């Protein structure tokens, strides 16, 4: 759960037994969202902005794997070691390993502020498994936001991206540089280039997106949940665009205490 300005991903990253550290001061209607889009489109940045604004949990499977990468080999399970080898070359981690991580963190889906799933699901099998899990937990998604961007811009965003090794905040060498080169503005941690943001891995990731993840667009369109957002411009502009569309998806009913879905933006 996020509290104030702090993007607190501790519970999600540290495992099933860790509780969220704080509730937002004002509890809003919980939003339960999935973010889709090719790598480099800015899902991580949007997920951060959305979770801060909505008081939701930011659940990023990519963060889970990156966090595991910083642990010593002795601390890693065999399955996690195998997963990291897939990730380093830009390939998708097998569904069974990803699913194990999601299942053991089911309690995070019940966060009172809602959740923003960033990087999951990424295959049809994952999307169908998530659907069953949410049904079993008596939860439902409010929207699936898919971000769109031309190929050339995707490559430029990926190759200039730098990530904080401590708090996972995202910067870009030219579009969003930190105040001090190589240092995170937020927590002072060192910035690094993700191994999978190197040119040889970028091609593999774009291919994995086309073959495995793009079919989810139709899956969620059929479910009436899909919301398309053009991802050009600054992070803040994209965020404003996203919020405008999301807020149009729900309209208050009667006394304003409840909300109902509007199908206007389902495509
Ligand atoms: P991301 O930070 O979302 O771009 O994820 C980084 C990498 O983690 C991906 O390129 C995959 O290797 C792996 N990964 C993250 N989420 C998933 C997922 N849901 N299914 C398979 N692999 C994943």
PDB file of C-alpha atoms and ligand atoms in Angstrom:
ATOM      1  CA  UNK A   1       0.000   0.000   0.000  1.00  0.00           C
ATOM      2  CA  UNK A   2       1.255   3.483  -0.697  1.00  0.00           C
ATOM      3  CA  UNK A   3       1.258   6.037   2.020  1.00  0.00           C
ATOM      4  CA  UNK A   4       1.668   9.659   1.013  1.00  0.00           C
ATOM      5  CA  UNK A   5       4.466  10.161  -1.444  1.00  0.00           C
ATOM      6  CA  UNK A   6       6.248   6.918  -0.679  1.00  0.00           C
ATOM      7  CA  UNK A   7       5.879   4.101  -3.135  1.00  0.00           C
ATOM      8  CA  UNK A   8       5.962   1.234  -0.675  1.00  0.00           C
ATOM      9  CA  UNK A   9       6.267  -2.128  -2.369  1.00  0.00           C
ATOM     10  CA  UNK A  10       7.602  -3.929   0.683  1.00  0.00           C
ATOM     11  CA  UNK A  11       4.776  -6.374   1.216  1.00  0.00           C
ATOM     12  CA  UNK A  12       4.705  -7.480  -2.392  1.00  0.00           C
ATOM     13  CA  UNK A  13       8.472  -7.766  -2.692  1.00  0.00           C
ATOM     14  CA  UNK A  14       9.259  -9.356   0.657  1.00  0.00           C
ATOM     15  CA  UNK A  15       6.791 -12.212   0.524  1.00  0.00           C
ATOM     16  CA  UNK A  16       3.449 -13.416   1.742  1.00  0.00           C
ATOM     17  CA  UNK A  17       3.968 -12.847   5.472  1.00  0.00           C
ATOM     18  CA  UNK A  18       4.763  -9.112   5.269  1.00  0.00           C
ATOM     19  CA  UNK A  19       1.849  -6.733   5.768  1.00  0.00           C
ATOM     20  CA  UNK A  20       1.309  -3.462   3.949  1.00  0.00           C
ATOM     21  CA  UNK A  21       2.822  -0.629   5.946  1.00  0.00           C
ATOM     22  CA  UNK A  22       0.090   1.960   5.888  1.00  0.00           C
ATOM     23  CA  UNK A  23      -3.267   3.046   4.604  1.00  0.00           C
ATOM     24  CA  UNK A  24      -3.763   6.267   2.676  1.00  0.00           C
ATOM     25  CA  UNK A  25      -5.186   9.005   4.912  1.00  0.00           C
ATOM     26  CA  UNK A  26      -8.355   9.154   2.879  1.00  0.00           C
ATOM     27  CA  UNK A  27      -9.637   5.825   1.648  1.00  0.00           C
ATOM     28  CA  UNK A  28     -10.905   6.209  -1.890  1.00  0.00           C
ATOM     29  CA  UNK A  29     -12.875   3.765  -3.949  1.00  0.00           C
ATOM     30  CA  UNK A  30     -10.391   0.905  -4.577  1.00  0.00           C
ATOM     31  CA  UNK A  31      -9.237   0.569  -8.165  1.00  0.00           C
ATOM     32  CA  UNK A  32      -8.143  -2.835  -9.433  1.00  0.00           C
ATOM     33  CA  UNK A  33      -6.210  -2.374 -12.627  1.00  0.00           C
ATOM     34  CA  UNK A  34      -3.993  -4.273 -15.052  1.00  0.00           C
ATOM     35  CA  UNK A  35      -1.470  -2.334 -17.158  1.00  0.00           C
ATOM     36  CA  UNK A  36      -0.563  -3.770 -20.570  1.00  0.00           C
ATOM     37  CA  UNK A  37       1.712  -2.584 -23.364  1.00  0.00           C
ATOM     38  CA  UNK A  38       5.075  -3.391 -24.933  1.00  0.00           C
ATOM     39  CA  UNK A  39       8.267  -3.119 -22.857  1.00  0.00           C
ATOM     40  CA  UNK A  40       9.483   0.482 -22.684  1.00  0.00           C
ATOM     41  CA  UNK A  41       6.067   2.022 -23.118  1.00  0.00           C
ATOM     42  CA  UNK A  42       6.244   3.446 -19.584  1.00  0.00           C
ATOM     43  CA  UNK A  43       4.041   1.030 -17.622  1.00  0.00           C
ATOM     44  CA  UNK A  44       6.338   1.166 -14.582  1.00  0.00           C
ATOM     45  CA  UNK A  45       6.243   4.968 -14.442  1.00  0.00           C
ATOM     46  CA  UNK A  46       2.475   5.017 -14.928  1.00  0.00           C
ATOM     47  CA  UNK A  47       2.014   2.321 -12.294  1.00  0.00           C
ATOM     48  CA  UNK A  48       3.974   4.477  -9.818  1.00  0.00           C
ATOM     49  CA  UNK A  49       1.940   7.590 -10.597  1.00  0.00           C
ATOM     50  CA  UNK A  50      -1.338   5.677 -10.470  1.00  0.00           C
ATOM     51  CA  UNK A  51      -0.567   3.955  -7.182  1.00  0.00           C
ATOM     52  CA  UNK A  52       0.464   7.249  -5.572  1.00  0.00           C
ATOM     53  CA  UNK A  53      -2.726   8.952  -6.752  1.00  0.00           C
ATOM     54  CA  UNK A  54      -5.098   6.058  -6.033  1.00  0.00           C
ATOM     55  CA  UNK A  55      -3.483   4.755  -2.821  1.00  0.00           C
ATOM     56  CA  UNK A  56      -3.313   1.292  -4.362  1.00  0.00           C
ATOM     57  CA  UNK A  57      -0.626  -1.391  -4.208  1.00  0.00           C
ATOM     58  CA  UNK A  58       1.870  -1.476  -7.065  1.00  0.00           C
ATOM     59  CA  UNK A  59       2.360  -5.135  -7.912  1.00  0.00           C
ATOM     60  CA  UNK A  60       5.162  -5.635 -10.432  1.00  0.00           C
ATOM     61  CA  UNK A  61       6.349  -9.154 -11.257  1.00  0.00           C
ATOM     62  CA  UNK A  62       9.431  -7.647 -12.946  1.00  0.00           C
ATOM     63  CA  UNK A  63      10.306  -5.971  -9.603  1.00  0.00           C
ATOM     64  CA  UNK A  64      10.027  -9.341  -7.864  1.00  0.00           C
ATOM     65  CA  UNK A  65      12.564 -10.848 -10.233  1.00  0.00           C
ATOM     66  CA  UNK A  66      14.906  -7.847 -10.039  1.00  0.00           C
ATOM     67  CA  UNK A  67      14.743  -7.947  -6.244  1.00  0.00           C
ATOM     68  CA  UNK A  68      15.669 -11.646  -6.298  1.00  0.00           C
ATOM     69  CA  UNK A  69      18.589 -10.786  -8.585  1.00  0.00           C
ATOM     70  CA  UNK A  70      20.152  -8.743  -5.768  1.00  0.00           C
ATOM     71  CA  UNK A  71      20.059 -11.694  -3.374  1.00  0.00           C
ATOM     72  CA  UNK A  72      22.994 -14.069  -3.089  1.00  0.00           C
ATOM     73  CA  UNK A  73      22.750 -17.392  -4.947  1.00  0.00           C
ATOM     74  CA  UNK A  74      22.391 -19.214  -1.623  1.00  0.00           C
ATOM     75  CA  UNK A  75      19.235 -17.226  -0.856  1.00  0.00           C
ATOM     76  CA  UNK A  76      17.622 -18.069  -4.198  1.00  0.00           C
ATOM     77  CA  UNK A  77      15.458 -21.104  -4.807  1.00  0.00           C
ATOM     78  CA  UNK A  78      16.308 -23.284  -7.812  1.00  0.00           C
ATOM     79  CA  UNK A  79      13.166 -22.068  -9.570  1.00  0.00           C
ATOM     80  CA  UNK A  80      14.104 -18.428  -8.998  1.00  0.00           C
ATOM     81  CA  UNK A  81      17.642 -19.028 -10.315  1.00  0.00           C
ATOM     82  CA  UNK A  82      16.122 -20.513 -13.495  1.00  0.00           C
ATOM     83  CA  UNK A  83      13.648 -17.596 -13.761  1.00  0.00           C
ATOM     84  CA  UNK A  84      16.473 -15.069 -13.596  1.00  0.00           C
ATOM     85  CA  UNK A  85      18.280 -16.743 -16.491  1.00  0.00           C
ATOM     86  CA  UNK A  86      15.174 -16.266 -18.648  1.00  0.00           C
ATOM     87  CA  UNK A  87      14.875 -12.646 -17.553  1.00  0.00           C
ATOM     88  CA  UNK A  88      18.514 -11.758 -18.245  1.00  0.00           C
ATOM     89  CA  UNK A  89      18.169 -12.687 -21.888  1.00  0.00           C
ATOM     90  CA  UNK A  90      14.854 -10.863 -22.224  1.00  0.00           C
ATOM     91  CA  UNK A  91      12.706 -14.028 -22.471  1.00  0.00           C
ATOM     92  CA  UNK A  92       9.516 -14.558 -20.502  1.00  0.00           C
ATOM     93  CA  UNK A  93       9.808 -16.527 -17.275  1.00  0.00           C
ATOM     94  CA  UNK A  94       7.767 -19.788 -17.483  1.00  0.00           C
ATOM     95  CA  UNK A  95       4.149 -19.421 -16.372  1.00  0.00           C
ATOM     96  CA  UNK A  96       4.462 -21.967 -13.536  1.00  0.00           C
ATOM     97  CA  UNK A  97       7.187 -19.949 -11.759  1.00  0.00           C
ATOM     98  CA  UNK A  98       5.382 -16.641 -12.206  1.00  0.00           C
ATOM     99  CA  UNK A  99       2.152 -18.181 -10.977  1.00  0.00           C
ATOM    100  CA  UNK A 100       3.792 -19.521  -7.812  1.00  0.00           C
ATOM    101  CA  UNK A 101       4.900 -15.974  -6.934  1.00  0.00           C
ATOM    102  CA  UNK A 102       1.461 -14.528  -7.601  1.00  0.00           C
ATOM    103  CA  UNK A 103      -0.367 -17.212  -5.635  1.00  0.00           C
ATOM    104  CA  UNK A 104       1.757 -16.782  -2.527  1.00  0.00           C
ATOM    105  CA  UNK A 105       0.991 -13.048  -2.585  1.00  0.00           C
ATOM    106  CA  UNK A 106      -2.780 -13.390  -3.036  1.00  0.00           C
ATOM    107  CA  UNK A 107      -3.391 -11.334   0.122  1.00  0.00           C
ATOM    108  CA  UNK A 108      -1.969  -8.248  -1.650  1.00  0.00           C
ATOM    109  CA  UNK A 109      -4.912  -8.410  -4.073  1.00  0.00           C
ATOM    110  CA  UNK A 110      -7.161  -7.585  -1.107  1.00  0.00           C
ATOM    111  CA  UNK A 111      -5.412  -4.285  -0.306  1.00  0.00           C
ATOM    112  CA  UNK A 112      -8.064  -1.766   0.682  1.00  0.00           C
ATOM    113  CA  UNK A 113      -6.738   0.807  -1.771  1.00  0.00           C
ATOM    114  CA  UNK A 114      -6.898  -1.693  -4.639  1.00  0.00           C
ATOM    115  CA  UNK A 115      -3.971  -2.737  -6.839  1.00  0.00           C
ATOM    116  CA  UNK A 116      -2.183  -1.949 -10.078  1.00  0.00           C
ATOM    117  CA  UNK A 117      -0.774  -5.078 -11.731  1.00  0.00           C
ATOM    118  CA  UNK A 118       2.267  -4.059 -13.777  1.00  0.00           C
ATOM    119  CA  UNK A 119       3.818  -6.743 -16.003  1.00  0.00           C
ATOM    120  CA  UNK A 120       1.326  -9.442 -15.068  1.00  0.00           C
ATOM    121  CA  UNK A 121      -0.444 -11.140 -16.781  1.00  0.00           C
ATOM    122  CA  UNK A 122       1.809 -11.493 -19.802  1.00  0.00           C
ATOM    123  CA  UNK A 123       0.430 -14.655 -21.437  1.00  0.00           C
ATOM    124  CA  UNK A 124      -3.075 -15.940 -22.084  1.00  0.00           C
ATOM    125  CA  UNK A 125      -2.507 -18.761 -19.582  1.00  0.00           C
ATOM    126  CA  UNK A 126      -1.600 -16.176 -16.899  1.00  0.00           C
ATOM    127  CA  UNK A 127      -4.646 -14.045 -17.748  1.00  0.00           C
ATOM    128  CA  UNK A 128      -6.985 -17.026 -17.466  1.00  0.00           C
ATOM    129  CA  UNK A 129      -5.385 -18.128 -14.181  1.00  0.00           C
ATOM    130  CA  UNK A 130      -5.760 -14.586 -12.814  1.00  0.00           C
ATOM    131  CA  UNK A 131      -9.410 -14.547 -13.824  1.00  0.00           C
ATOM    132  CA  UNK A 132     -10.071 -17.759 -11.852  1.00  0.00           C
ATOM    133  CA  UNK A 133      -8.074 -16.514  -8.848  1.00  0.00           C
ATOM    134  CA  UNK A 134      -9.982 -13.222  -8.744  1.00  0.00           C
ATOM    135  CA  UNK A 135     -13.311 -15.050  -9.030  1.00  0.00           C
ATOM    136  CA  UNK A 136     -12.324 -17.336  -6.145  1.00  0.00           C
ATOM    137  CA  UNK A 137     -11.301 -14.317  -4.069  1.00  0.00           C
ATOM    138  CA  UNK A 138     -14.571 -12.526  -5.018  1.00  0.00           C
ATOM    139  CA  UNK A 139     -12.671  -9.653  -6.601  1.00  0.00           C
ATOM    140  CA  UNK A 140     -12.972  -8.148 -10.064  1.00  0.00           C
ATOM    141  CA  UNK A 141     -10.901  -5.927 -12.315  1.00  0.00           C
ATOM    142  CA  UNK A 142     -12.143  -2.392 -13.000  1.00  0.00           C
ATOM    143  CA  UNK A 143     -10.120  -1.832 -16.168  1.00  0.00           C
ATOM    144  CA  UNK A 144      -7.190  -3.052 -18.235  1.00  0.00           C
ATOM    145  CA  UNK A 145      -5.182  -0.121 -19.560  1.00  0.00           C
ATOM    146  CA  UNK A 146      -3.106  -0.827 -22.652  1.00  0.00           C
ATOM    147  CA  UNK A 147      -0.474   1.742 -23.634  1.00  0.00           C
ATOM    148  CA  UNK A 148       0.475   2.219 -27.290  1.00  0.00           C
ATOM    149  CA  UNK A 149       3.668   3.718 -28.751  1.00  0.00           C
ATOM    150  CA  UNK A 150       5.571   3.584 -32.105  1.00  0.00           C
ATOM    151  CA  UNK A 151       8.444   1.037 -32.232  1.00  0.00           C
ATOM    152  CA  UNK A 152      11.295   3.578 -32.629  1.00  0.00           C
ATOM    153  CA  UNK A 153      10.284   5.451 -29.495  1.00  0.00           C
ATOM    154  CA  UNK A 154      10.062   2.203 -27.531  1.00  0.00           C
ATOM    155  CA  UNK A 155      13.704   1.395 -28.311  1.00  0.00           C
ATOM    156  CA  UNK A 156      14.883   4.881 -27.344  1.00  0.00           C
ATOM    157  CA  UNK A 157      12.997   4.712 -24.038  1.00  0.00           C
ATOM    158  CA  UNK A 158      14.396   1.284 -23.171  1.00  0.00           C
ATOM    159  CA  UNK A 159      18.013   2.020 -23.986  1.00  0.00           C
ATOM    160  CA  UNK A 160      18.051   5.295 -21.956  1.00  0.00           C
ATOM    161  CA  UNK A 161      16.203   3.916 -18.939  1.00  0.00           C
ATOM    162  CA  UNK A 162      17.938   3.813 -15.541  1.00  0.00           C
ATOM    163  CA  UNK A 163      16.446   2.189 -12.422  1.00  0.00           C
ATOM    164  CA  UNK A 164      17.214   2.761  -8.735  1.00  0.00           C
ATOM    165  CA  UNK A 165      18.602  -0.392  -7.149  1.00  0.00           C
ATOM    166  CA  UNK A 166      17.048   0.487  -3.777  1.00  0.00           C
ATOM    167  CA  UNK A 167      13.538   1.888  -4.390  1.00  0.00           C
ATOM    168  CA  UNK A 168      13.096   0.857  -8.063  1.00  0.00           C
ATOM    169  CA  UNK A 169      12.258   4.442  -9.137  1.00  0.00           C
ATOM    170  CA  UNK A 170      12.677   4.913 -12.886  1.00  0.00           C
ATOM    171  CA  UNK A 171      14.619   7.664 -14.684  1.00  0.00           C
ATOM    172  CA  UNK A 172      15.673   8.308 -18.294  1.00  0.00           C
ATOM    173  CA  UNK A 173      19.070   9.637 -19.323  1.00  0.00           C
ATOM    174  CA  UNK A 174      17.604  12.430 -21.465  1.00  0.00           C
ATOM    175  CA  UNK A 175      13.822  12.543 -20.960  1.00  0.00           C
ATOM    176  CA  UNK A 176      13.841  12.358 -17.135  1.00  0.00           C
ATOM    177  CA  UNK A 177      17.414  12.644 -15.823  1.00  0.00           C
ATOM    178  CA  UNK A 178      18.090  12.545 -12.065  1.00  0.00           C
ATOM    179  CA  UNK A 179      19.363  15.776 -10.439  1.00  0.00           C
ATOM    180  CA  UNK A 180      22.760  14.105  -9.788  1.00  0.00           C
ATOM    181  CA  UNK A 181      23.981  11.707 -12.462  1.00  0.00           C
ATOM    182  CA  UNK A 182      23.713   8.071 -11.406  1.00  0.00           C
ATOM    183  CA  UNK A 183      21.919   8.866  -8.100  1.00  0.00           C
ATOM    184  CA  UNK A 184      18.219   8.403  -7.334  1.00  0.00           C
ATOM    185  CA  UNK A 185      16.430  11.710  -6.529  1.00  0.00           C
ATOM    186  CA  UNK A 186      14.070   9.948  -4.180  1.00  0.00           C
ATOM    187  CA  UNK A 187      16.255   7.782  -1.928  1.00  0.00           C
ATOM    188  CA  UNK A 188      19.886   8.438  -2.926  1.00  0.00           C
ATOM    189  CA  UNK A 189      20.319   4.858  -4.203  1.00  0.00           C
ATOM    190  CA  UNK A 190      22.580   4.055  -7.169  1.00  0.00           C
ATOM    191  CA  UNK A 191      20.974   3.953 -10.613  1.00  0.00           C
ATOM    192  CA  UNK A 192      21.728   1.032 -12.897  1.00  0.00           C
ATOM    193  CA  UNK A 193      20.900  -0.086 -16.429  1.00  0.00           C
ATOM    194  CA  UNK A 194      18.835  -3.251 -16.392  1.00  0.00           C
ATOM    195  CA  UNK A 195      20.587  -6.152 -18.099  1.00  0.00           C
ATOM    196  CA  UNK A 196      17.467  -6.727 -20.194  1.00  0.00           C
ATOM    197  CA  UNK A 197      17.537  -3.094 -21.418  1.00  0.00           C
ATOM    198  CA  UNK A 198      20.660  -3.864 -23.499  1.00  0.00           C
ATOM    199  CA  UNK A 199      20.146  -4.046 -27.310  1.00  0.00           C
ATOM    200  CA  UNK A 200      20.356  -7.852 -27.685  1.00  0.00           C
ATOM    201  CA  UNK A 201      17.718  -8.398 -24.972  1.00  0.00           C
ATOM    202  CA  UNK A 202      15.418  -5.633 -26.239  1.00  0.00           C
ATOM    203  CA  UNK A 203      14.816  -7.525 -29.509  1.00  0.00           C
ATOM    204  CA  UNK A 204      13.918 -10.715 -27.602  1.00  0.00           C
ATOM    205  CA  UNK A 205      11.531  -8.813 -25.318  1.00  0.00           C
ATOM    206  CA  UNK A 206       9.716  -7.102 -28.181  1.00  0.00           C
ATOM    207  CA  UNK A 207       9.312 -10.467 -29.876  1.00  0.00           C
ATOM    208  CA  UNK A 208       7.954 -12.040 -26.663  1.00  0.00           C
ATOM    209  CA  UNK A 209       5.483  -9.177 -26.370  1.00  0.00           C
ATOM    210  CA  UNK A 210       4.210  -9.622 -29.952  1.00  0.00           C
ATOM    211  CA  UNK A 211       3.784 -13.384 -29.628  1.00  0.00           C
ATOM    212  CA  UNK A 212       2.681 -13.886 -26.025  1.00  0.00           C
ATOM    213  CA  UNK A 213       1.301 -10.660 -24.582  1.00  0.00           C
ATOM    214  CA  UNK A 214      -0.359  -8.803 -27.482  1.00  0.00           C
ATOM    215  CA  UNK A 215      -3.133 -11.491 -27.686  1.00  0.00           C
ATOM    216  CA  UNK A 216      -4.282 -10.321 -24.228  1.00  0.00           C
ATOM    217  CA  UNK A 217      -5.588  -7.136 -25.839  1.00  0.00           C
ATOM    218  CA  UNK A 218      -8.334  -9.106 -27.572  1.00  0.00           C
ATOM    219  CA  UNK A 219      -8.927 -11.210 -24.444  1.00  0.00           C
ATOM    220  CA  UNK A 220      -9.637  -8.117 -22.332  1.00  0.00           C
ATOM    221  CA  UNK A 221     -11.495  -6.368 -25.152  1.00  0.00           C
ATOM    222  CA  UNK A 222     -13.890  -9.342 -25.204  1.00  0.00           C
ATOM    223  CA  UNK A 223     -14.280  -8.984 -21.436  1.00  0.00           C
ATOM    224  CA  UNK A 224     -15.301  -5.314 -21.873  1.00  0.00           C
ATOM    225  CA  UNK A 225     -12.362  -4.128 -19.755  1.00  0.00           C
ATOM    226  CA  UNK A 226      -9.965  -2.727 -22.336  1.00  0.00           C
ATOM    227  CA  UNK A 227      -8.966   0.940 -22.267  1.00  0.00           C
ATOM    228  CA  UNK A 228      -6.508   2.218 -24.880  1.00  0.00           C
ATOM    229  CA  UNK A 229      -4.142   5.057 -23.988  1.00  0.00           C
ATOM    230  CA  UNK A 230      -1.661   6.690 -26.388  1.00  0.00           C
ATOM    231  CA  UNK A 231       1.692   6.770 -24.571  1.00  0.00           C
ATOM    232  CA  UNK A 232       3.333   9.760 -26.279  1.00  0.00           C
ATOM    233  CA  UNK A 233       4.409  12.858 -24.328  1.00  0.00           C
ATOM    234  CA  UNK A 234       5.706  13.190 -20.794  1.00  0.00           C
ATOM    235  CA  UNK A 235       4.940  10.740 -18.009  1.00  0.00           C
ATOM    236  CA  UNK A 236       2.691  13.360 -16.400  1.00  0.00           C
ATOM    237  CA  UNK A 237       0.756  13.914 -19.664  1.00  0.00           C
ATOM    238  CA  UNK A 238       0.242  10.180 -20.128  1.00  0.00           C
ATOM    239  CA  UNK A 239      -0.858   9.921 -16.509  1.00  0.00           C
ATOM    240  CA  UNK A 240      -3.435  12.719 -16.921  1.00  0.00           C
ATOM    241  CA  UNK A 241      -4.745  11.004 -20.062  1.00  0.00           C
ATOM    242  CA  UNK A 242      -5.034   7.718 -18.175  1.00  0.00           C
ATOM    243  CA  UNK A 243      -6.879   9.280 -15.226  1.00  0.00           C
ATOM    244  CA  UNK A 244      -9.341  11.104 -17.492  1.00  0.00           C
ATOM    245  CA  UNK A 245     -10.237   7.861 -19.213  1.00  0.00           C
ATOM    246  CA  UNK A 246     -10.408   5.859 -15.978  1.00  0.00           C
ATOM    247  CA  UNK A 247     -12.579   8.430 -14.235  1.00  0.00           C
ATOM    248  CA  UNK A 248     -14.958   8.346 -17.206  1.00  0.00           C
ATOM    249  CA  UNK A 249     -15.304   4.596 -16.783  1.00  0.00           C
ATOM    250  CA  UNK A 250     -17.105   4.974 -13.461  1.00  0.00           C
ATOM    251  CA  UNK A 251     -19.852   7.376 -12.629  1.00  0.00           C
ATOM    252  CA  UNK A 252     -21.253   7.898  -9.148  1.00  0.00           C
ATOM    253  CA  UNK A 253     -24.781   6.587  -8.621  1.00  0.00           C
ATOM    254  CA  UNK A 254     -27.557   8.236  -6.566  1.00  0.00           C
ATOM    255  CA  UNK A 255     -26.069   9.356  -3.240  1.00  0.00           C
ATOM    256  CA  UNK A 256     -22.518   9.162  -4.524  1.00  0.00           C
ATOM    257  CA  UNK A 257     -21.607   6.344  -2.141  1.00  0.00           C
ATOM    258  CA  UNK A 258     -21.507   3.695  -4.835  1.00  0.00           C
ATOM    259  CA  UNK A 259     -20.189   3.486  -8.336  1.00  0.00           C
ATOM    260  CA  UNK A 260     -21.241   1.695 -11.444  1.00  0.00           C
ATOM    261  CA  UNK A 261     -19.266   0.747 -14.520  1.00  0.00           C
ATOM    262  CA  UNK A 262     -19.686   2.725 -17.696  1.00  0.00           C
ATOM    263  CA  UNK A 263     -19.103   0.704 -20.857  1.00  0.00           C
ATOM    264  CA  UNK A 264     -18.251   3.808 -22.890  1.00  0.00           C
ATOM    265  CA  UNK A 265     -14.535   3.098 -22.998  1.00  0.00           C
ATOM    266  CA  UNK A 266     -14.702  -0.653 -23.432  1.00  0.00           C
ATOM    267  CA  UNK A 267     -13.513  -1.291 -26.990  1.00  0.00           C
TER     268      UNK A 267
HETATM  269  P1  LIG B   1       9.266  -5.953 -16.592  1.00  0.00           P
HETATM  270  O1  LIG B   1       9.959  -5.182 -15.542  1.00  0.00           O
HETATM  271  O2  LIG B   1       7.792  -6.046 -16.378  1.00  0.00           O
HETATM  272  O3  LIG B   1       9.625  -5.481 -17.974  1.00  0.00           O
HETATM  273  O4  LIG B   1       9.796  -7.459 -16.474  1.00  0.00           O
HETATM  274  C1  LIG B   1      11.172  -7.779 -16.647  1.00  0.00           C
HETATM  275  C2  LIG B   1      11.328  -9.226 -17.025  1.00  0.00           C
HETATM  276  O5  LIG B   1      10.808 -10.069 -15.976  1.00  0.00           O
HETATM  277  C3  LIG B   1      10.578  -9.659 -18.273  1.00  0.00           C
HETATM  278  O6  LIG B   1      11.287  -9.364 -19.470  1.00  0.00           O
HETATM  279  C4  LIG B   1      10.454 -11.161 -18.024  1.00  0.00           C
HETATM  280  O7  LIG B   1      11.684 -11.822 -18.253  1.00  0.00           O
HETATM  281  C5  LIG B   1      10.194 -11.227 -16.534  1.00  0.00           C
HETATM  282  N1  LIG B   1       8.751 -11.155 -16.247  1.00  0.00           N
HETATM  283  C6  LIG B   1       8.110 -10.184 -15.521  1.00  0.00           C
HETATM  284  N2  LIG B   1       6.811 -10.439 -15.426  1.00  0.00           N
HETATM  285  C7  LIG B   1       6.595 -11.599 -16.102  1.00  0.00           C
HETATM  286  C8  LIG B   1       5.429 -12.377 -16.369  1.00  0.00           C
HETATM  287  N3  LIG B   1       4.219 -12.006 -15.922  1.00  0.00           N
HETATM  288  N4  LIG B   1       5.580 -13.508 -17.115  1.00  0.00           N
HETATM  289  C9  LIG B   1       6.789 -13.884 -17.551  1.00  0.00           C
HETATM  290  N5  LIG B   1       7.921 -13.199 -17.355  1.00  0.00           N
HETATM  291  C10 LIG B   1       7.833 -12.052 -16.621  1.00  0.00           C
END
